[in-house]
mmCIF file of C-alpha atoms and ligand atoms in Angstrom:
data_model
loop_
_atom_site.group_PDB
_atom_site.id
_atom_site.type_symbol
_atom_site.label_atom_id
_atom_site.label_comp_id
_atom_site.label_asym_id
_atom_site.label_seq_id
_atom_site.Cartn_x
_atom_site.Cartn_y
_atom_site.Cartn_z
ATOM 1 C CA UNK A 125 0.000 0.000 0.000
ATOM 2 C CA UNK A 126 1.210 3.368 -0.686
ATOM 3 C CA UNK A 127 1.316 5.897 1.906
ATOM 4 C CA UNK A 128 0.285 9.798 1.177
ATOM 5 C CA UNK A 129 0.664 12.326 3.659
ATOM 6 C CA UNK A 130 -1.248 15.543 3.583
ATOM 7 C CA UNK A 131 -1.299 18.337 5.535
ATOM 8 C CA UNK A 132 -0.728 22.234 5.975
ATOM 9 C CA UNK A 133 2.517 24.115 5.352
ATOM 10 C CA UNK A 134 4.847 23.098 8.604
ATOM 11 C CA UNK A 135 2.877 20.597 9.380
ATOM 12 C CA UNK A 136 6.293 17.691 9.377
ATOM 13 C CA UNK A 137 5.216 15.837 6.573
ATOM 14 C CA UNK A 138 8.429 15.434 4.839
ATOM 15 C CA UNK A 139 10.056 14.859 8.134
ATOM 16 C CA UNK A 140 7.271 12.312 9.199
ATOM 17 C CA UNK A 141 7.030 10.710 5.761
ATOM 18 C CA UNK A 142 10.969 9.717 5.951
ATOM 19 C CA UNK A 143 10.494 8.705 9.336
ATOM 20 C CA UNK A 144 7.852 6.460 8.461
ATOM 21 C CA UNK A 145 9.536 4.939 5.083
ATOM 22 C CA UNK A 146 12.644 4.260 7.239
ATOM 23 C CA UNK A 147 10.047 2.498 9.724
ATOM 24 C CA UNK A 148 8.317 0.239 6.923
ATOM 25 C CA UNK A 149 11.936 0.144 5.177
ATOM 26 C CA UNK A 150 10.203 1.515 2.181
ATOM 27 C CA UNK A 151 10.741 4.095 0.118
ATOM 28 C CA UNK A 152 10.369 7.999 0.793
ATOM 29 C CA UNK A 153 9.222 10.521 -1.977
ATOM 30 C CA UNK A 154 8.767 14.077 -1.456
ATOM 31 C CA UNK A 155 6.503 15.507 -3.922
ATOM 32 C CA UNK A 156 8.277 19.087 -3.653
ATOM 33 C CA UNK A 157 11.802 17.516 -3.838
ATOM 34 C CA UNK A 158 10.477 15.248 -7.056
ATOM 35 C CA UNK A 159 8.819 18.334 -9.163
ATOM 36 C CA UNK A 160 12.849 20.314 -8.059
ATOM 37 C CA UNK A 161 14.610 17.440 -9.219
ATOM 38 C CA UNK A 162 12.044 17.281 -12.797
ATOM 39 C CA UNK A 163 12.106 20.248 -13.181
ATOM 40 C CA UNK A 164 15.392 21.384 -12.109
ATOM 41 C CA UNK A 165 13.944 24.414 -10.196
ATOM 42 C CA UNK A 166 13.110 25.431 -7.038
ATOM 43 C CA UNK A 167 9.461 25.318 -6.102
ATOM 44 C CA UNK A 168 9.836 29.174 -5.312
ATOM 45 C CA UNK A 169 12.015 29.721 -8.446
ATOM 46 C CA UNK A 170 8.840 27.813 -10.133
ATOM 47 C CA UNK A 171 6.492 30.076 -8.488
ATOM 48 C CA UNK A 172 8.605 33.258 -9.112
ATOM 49 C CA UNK A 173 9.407 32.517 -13.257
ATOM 50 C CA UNK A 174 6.639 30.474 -14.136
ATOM 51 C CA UNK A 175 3.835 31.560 -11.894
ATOM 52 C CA UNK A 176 1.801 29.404 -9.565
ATOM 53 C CA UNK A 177 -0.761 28.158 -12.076
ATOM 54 C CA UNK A 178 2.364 26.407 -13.964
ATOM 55 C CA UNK A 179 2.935 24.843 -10.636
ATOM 56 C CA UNK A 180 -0.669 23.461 -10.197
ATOM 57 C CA UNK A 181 -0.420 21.496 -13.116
ATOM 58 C CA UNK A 182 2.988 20.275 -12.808
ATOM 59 C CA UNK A 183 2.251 19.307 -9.461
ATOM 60 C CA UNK A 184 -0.733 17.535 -10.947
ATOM 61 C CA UNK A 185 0.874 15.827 -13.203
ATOM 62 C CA UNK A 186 4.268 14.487 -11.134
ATOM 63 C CA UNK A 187 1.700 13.346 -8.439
ATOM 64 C CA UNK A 188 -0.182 11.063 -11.180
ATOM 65 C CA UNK A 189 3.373 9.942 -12.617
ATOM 66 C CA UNK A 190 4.472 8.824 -9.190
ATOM 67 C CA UNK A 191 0.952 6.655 -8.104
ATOM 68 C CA UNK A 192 1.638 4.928 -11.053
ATOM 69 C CA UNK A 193 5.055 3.289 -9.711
ATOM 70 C CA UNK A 194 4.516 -0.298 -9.101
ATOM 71 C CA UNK A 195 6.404 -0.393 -5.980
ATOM 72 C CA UNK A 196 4.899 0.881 -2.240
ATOM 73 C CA UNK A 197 6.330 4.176 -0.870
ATOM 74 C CA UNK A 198 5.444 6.786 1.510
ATOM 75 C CA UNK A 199 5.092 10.239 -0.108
ATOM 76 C CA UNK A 200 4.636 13.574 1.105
ATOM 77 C CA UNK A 201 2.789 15.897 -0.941
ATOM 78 C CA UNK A 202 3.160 19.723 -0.684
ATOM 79 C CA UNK A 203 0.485 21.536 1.418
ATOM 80 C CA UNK A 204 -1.433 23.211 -1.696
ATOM 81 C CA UNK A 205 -1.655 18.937 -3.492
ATOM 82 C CA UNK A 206 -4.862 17.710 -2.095
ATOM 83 C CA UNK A 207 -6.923 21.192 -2.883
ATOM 84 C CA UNK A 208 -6.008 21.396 -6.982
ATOM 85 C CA UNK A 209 -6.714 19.621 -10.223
ATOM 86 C CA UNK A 210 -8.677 16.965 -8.521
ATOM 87 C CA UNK A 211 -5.939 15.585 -6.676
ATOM 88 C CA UNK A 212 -8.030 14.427 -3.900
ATOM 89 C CA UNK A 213 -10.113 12.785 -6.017
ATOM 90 C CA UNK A 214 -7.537 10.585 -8.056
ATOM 91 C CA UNK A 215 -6.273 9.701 -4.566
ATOM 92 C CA UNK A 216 -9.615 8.961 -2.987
ATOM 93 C CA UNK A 217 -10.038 6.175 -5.874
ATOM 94 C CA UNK A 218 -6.749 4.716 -5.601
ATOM 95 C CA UNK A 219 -7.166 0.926 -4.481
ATOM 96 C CA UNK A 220 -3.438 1.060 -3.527
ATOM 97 C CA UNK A 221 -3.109 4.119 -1.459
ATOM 98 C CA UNK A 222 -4.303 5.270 1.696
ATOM 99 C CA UNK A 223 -4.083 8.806 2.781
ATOM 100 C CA UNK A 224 -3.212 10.429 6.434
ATOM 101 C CA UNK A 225 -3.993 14.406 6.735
ATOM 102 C CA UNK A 226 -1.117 15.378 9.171
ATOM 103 C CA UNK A 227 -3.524 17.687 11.849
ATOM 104 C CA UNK A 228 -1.823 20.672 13.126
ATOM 105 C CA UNK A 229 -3.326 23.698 15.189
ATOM 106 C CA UNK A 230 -3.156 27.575 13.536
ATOM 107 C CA UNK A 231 -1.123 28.441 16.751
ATOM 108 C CA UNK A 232 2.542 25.614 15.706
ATOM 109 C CA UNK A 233 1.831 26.551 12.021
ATOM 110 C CA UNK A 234 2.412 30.246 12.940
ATOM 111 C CA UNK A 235 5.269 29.813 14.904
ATOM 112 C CA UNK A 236 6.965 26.960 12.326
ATOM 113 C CA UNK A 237 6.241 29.092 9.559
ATOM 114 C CA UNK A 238 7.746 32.359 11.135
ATOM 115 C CA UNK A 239 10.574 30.926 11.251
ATOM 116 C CA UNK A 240 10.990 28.994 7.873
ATOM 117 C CA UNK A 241 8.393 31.764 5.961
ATOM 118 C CA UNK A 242 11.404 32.337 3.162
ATOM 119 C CA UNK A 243 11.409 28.512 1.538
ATOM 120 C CA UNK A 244 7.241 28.583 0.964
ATOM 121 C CA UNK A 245 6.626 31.007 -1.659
ATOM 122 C CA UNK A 246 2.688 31.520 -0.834
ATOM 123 C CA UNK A 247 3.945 33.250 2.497
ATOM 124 C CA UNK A 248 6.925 34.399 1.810
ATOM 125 C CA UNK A 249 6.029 38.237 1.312
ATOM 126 C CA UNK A 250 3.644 38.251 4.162
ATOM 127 C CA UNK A 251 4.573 40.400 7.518
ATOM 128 C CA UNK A 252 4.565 38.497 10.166
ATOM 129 C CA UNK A 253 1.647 40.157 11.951
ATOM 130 C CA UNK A 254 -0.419 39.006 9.153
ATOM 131 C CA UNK A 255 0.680 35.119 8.791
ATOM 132 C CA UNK A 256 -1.603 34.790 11.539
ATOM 133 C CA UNK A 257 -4.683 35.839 10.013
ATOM 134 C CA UNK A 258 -3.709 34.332 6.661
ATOM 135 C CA UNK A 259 -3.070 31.074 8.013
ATOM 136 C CA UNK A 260 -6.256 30.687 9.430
ATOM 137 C CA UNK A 261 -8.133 31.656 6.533
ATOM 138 C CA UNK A 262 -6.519 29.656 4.254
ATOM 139 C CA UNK A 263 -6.593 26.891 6.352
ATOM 140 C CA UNK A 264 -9.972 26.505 6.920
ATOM 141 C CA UNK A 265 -10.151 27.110 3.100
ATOM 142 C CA UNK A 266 -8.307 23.656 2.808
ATOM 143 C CA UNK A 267 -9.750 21.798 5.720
ATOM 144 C CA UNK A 268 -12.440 20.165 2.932
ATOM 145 C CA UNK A 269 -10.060 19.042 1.138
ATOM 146 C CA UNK A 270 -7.248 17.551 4.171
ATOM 147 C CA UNK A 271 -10.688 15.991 5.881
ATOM 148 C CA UNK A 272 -11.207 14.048 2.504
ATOM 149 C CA UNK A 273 -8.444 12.083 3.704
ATOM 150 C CA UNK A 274 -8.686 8.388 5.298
ATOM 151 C CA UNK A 275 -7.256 8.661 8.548
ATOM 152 C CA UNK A 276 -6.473 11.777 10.607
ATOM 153 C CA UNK A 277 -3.556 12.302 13.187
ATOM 154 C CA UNK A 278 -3.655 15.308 15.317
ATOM 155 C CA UNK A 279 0.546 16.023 15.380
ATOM 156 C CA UNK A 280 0.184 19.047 17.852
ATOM 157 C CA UNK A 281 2.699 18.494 21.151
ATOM 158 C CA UNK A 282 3.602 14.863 20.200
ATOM 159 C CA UNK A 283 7.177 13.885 19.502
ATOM 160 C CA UNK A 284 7.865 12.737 16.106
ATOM 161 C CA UNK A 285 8.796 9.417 17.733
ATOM 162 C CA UNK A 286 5.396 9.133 18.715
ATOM 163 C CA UNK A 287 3.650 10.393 15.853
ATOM 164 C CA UNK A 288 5.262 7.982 13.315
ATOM 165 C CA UNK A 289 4.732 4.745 15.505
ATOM 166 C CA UNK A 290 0.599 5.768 15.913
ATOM 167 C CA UNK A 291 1.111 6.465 11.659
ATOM 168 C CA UNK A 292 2.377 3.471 11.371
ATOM 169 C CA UNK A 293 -0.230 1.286 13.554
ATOM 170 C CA UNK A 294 -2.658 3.358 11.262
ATOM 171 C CA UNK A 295 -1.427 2.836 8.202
ATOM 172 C CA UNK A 296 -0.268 -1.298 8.224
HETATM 173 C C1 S3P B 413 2.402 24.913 -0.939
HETATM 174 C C2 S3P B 413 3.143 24.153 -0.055
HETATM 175 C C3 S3P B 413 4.550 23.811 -0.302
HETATM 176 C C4 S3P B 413 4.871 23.826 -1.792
HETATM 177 C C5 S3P B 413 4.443 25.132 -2.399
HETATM 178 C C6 S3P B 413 2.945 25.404 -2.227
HETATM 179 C C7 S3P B 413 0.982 25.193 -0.610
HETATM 180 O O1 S3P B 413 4.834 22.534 0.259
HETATM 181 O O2 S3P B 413 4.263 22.751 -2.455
HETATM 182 O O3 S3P B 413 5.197 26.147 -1.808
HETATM 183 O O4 S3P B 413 0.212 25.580 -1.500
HETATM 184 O O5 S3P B 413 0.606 25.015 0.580
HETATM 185 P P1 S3P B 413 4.978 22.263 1.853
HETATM 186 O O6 S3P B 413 3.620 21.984 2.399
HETATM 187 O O7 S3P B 413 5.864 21.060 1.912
HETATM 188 O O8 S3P B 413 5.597 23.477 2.445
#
């Protein structure tokens, strides 16, 4: 079975998602990383030359390239994935995936984002005393989508050690 991750921005889904591969000693894909390494771009250089549009339907496209590999994985998508292009839906009817939205509160996506605001181009140019207010928006704009997912894990004040064993008792 593959494994997709889904979740906010700063939610540890890259971080969880290795964790976990290591766990089930399968393979880790990071849908960010893969559309860099196509493309041979960063995702913000992708946002900045090509605009974000471009970035919808590459993202769209990579995603559909890699649940077609034959093999199991875990795979982190980015935080935008599940609410474009009918992503969620492609994943929803996948026999051979299962999907985990990656819960986090407004309150730890501030504060991780603060501090890591230059990497994610959507928030980049945002003053800090308005990530607050655009986070929650724009999260409860997404919740539909995350809450389409199979299984939920609230990651809020739980050590990653923790998190990935109760992912992986939910997930075998
Ligand atoms: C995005 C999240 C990013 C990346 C891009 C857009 C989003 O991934 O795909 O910057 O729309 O939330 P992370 O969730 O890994 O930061």
């Amino acid at each position: 079975m593959k494994t997709v991750l889904i979740g906010y921005m700063g939610s540890g889904k890259s971080t969880i998602g290795r964790l976990l591969a290591k766990k089930k000693n399968s393979p880790f894909i990071d849908l960010d990383d893969y559309i860099e390494d196509k493309e041979k771009m960063t995702v913000s250089e992708i946002f900045e030359t090509k605009g974000e549009i471009y970035f919808r339907k590459q993202e769209h496209f990579y995603l559909k390239e890699i649940l077609a590999l034959k093999q199991d994985f875990v795979v982190s998508l980015g935080g935008g994935t599940p609410c474009y292009a009918s992503n969620m839906d492609i994943l929803i009817a996948d026999k051979n995936a299962t999907s985990v939205y990656l819960k986090t509160s407004i309150a730890t996506i501030v504060q991780r984002l603060t501090n890591e605001k230059n990497q994610r181009p959507l928030v980049a140019r945002l003053k800090e005393e308005d990530l607050h207010e655009f986070i929650a928006k724009h999260l409860f704009e997404r919740s539909y989508f995350y809450h389409q997912a199979k299984h939920l894990l609230t990651v809020d004040a739980k050590k990653v050690t923790e998190i990935v064993t109760e992912l992986a008792l939910l997930v075998d």
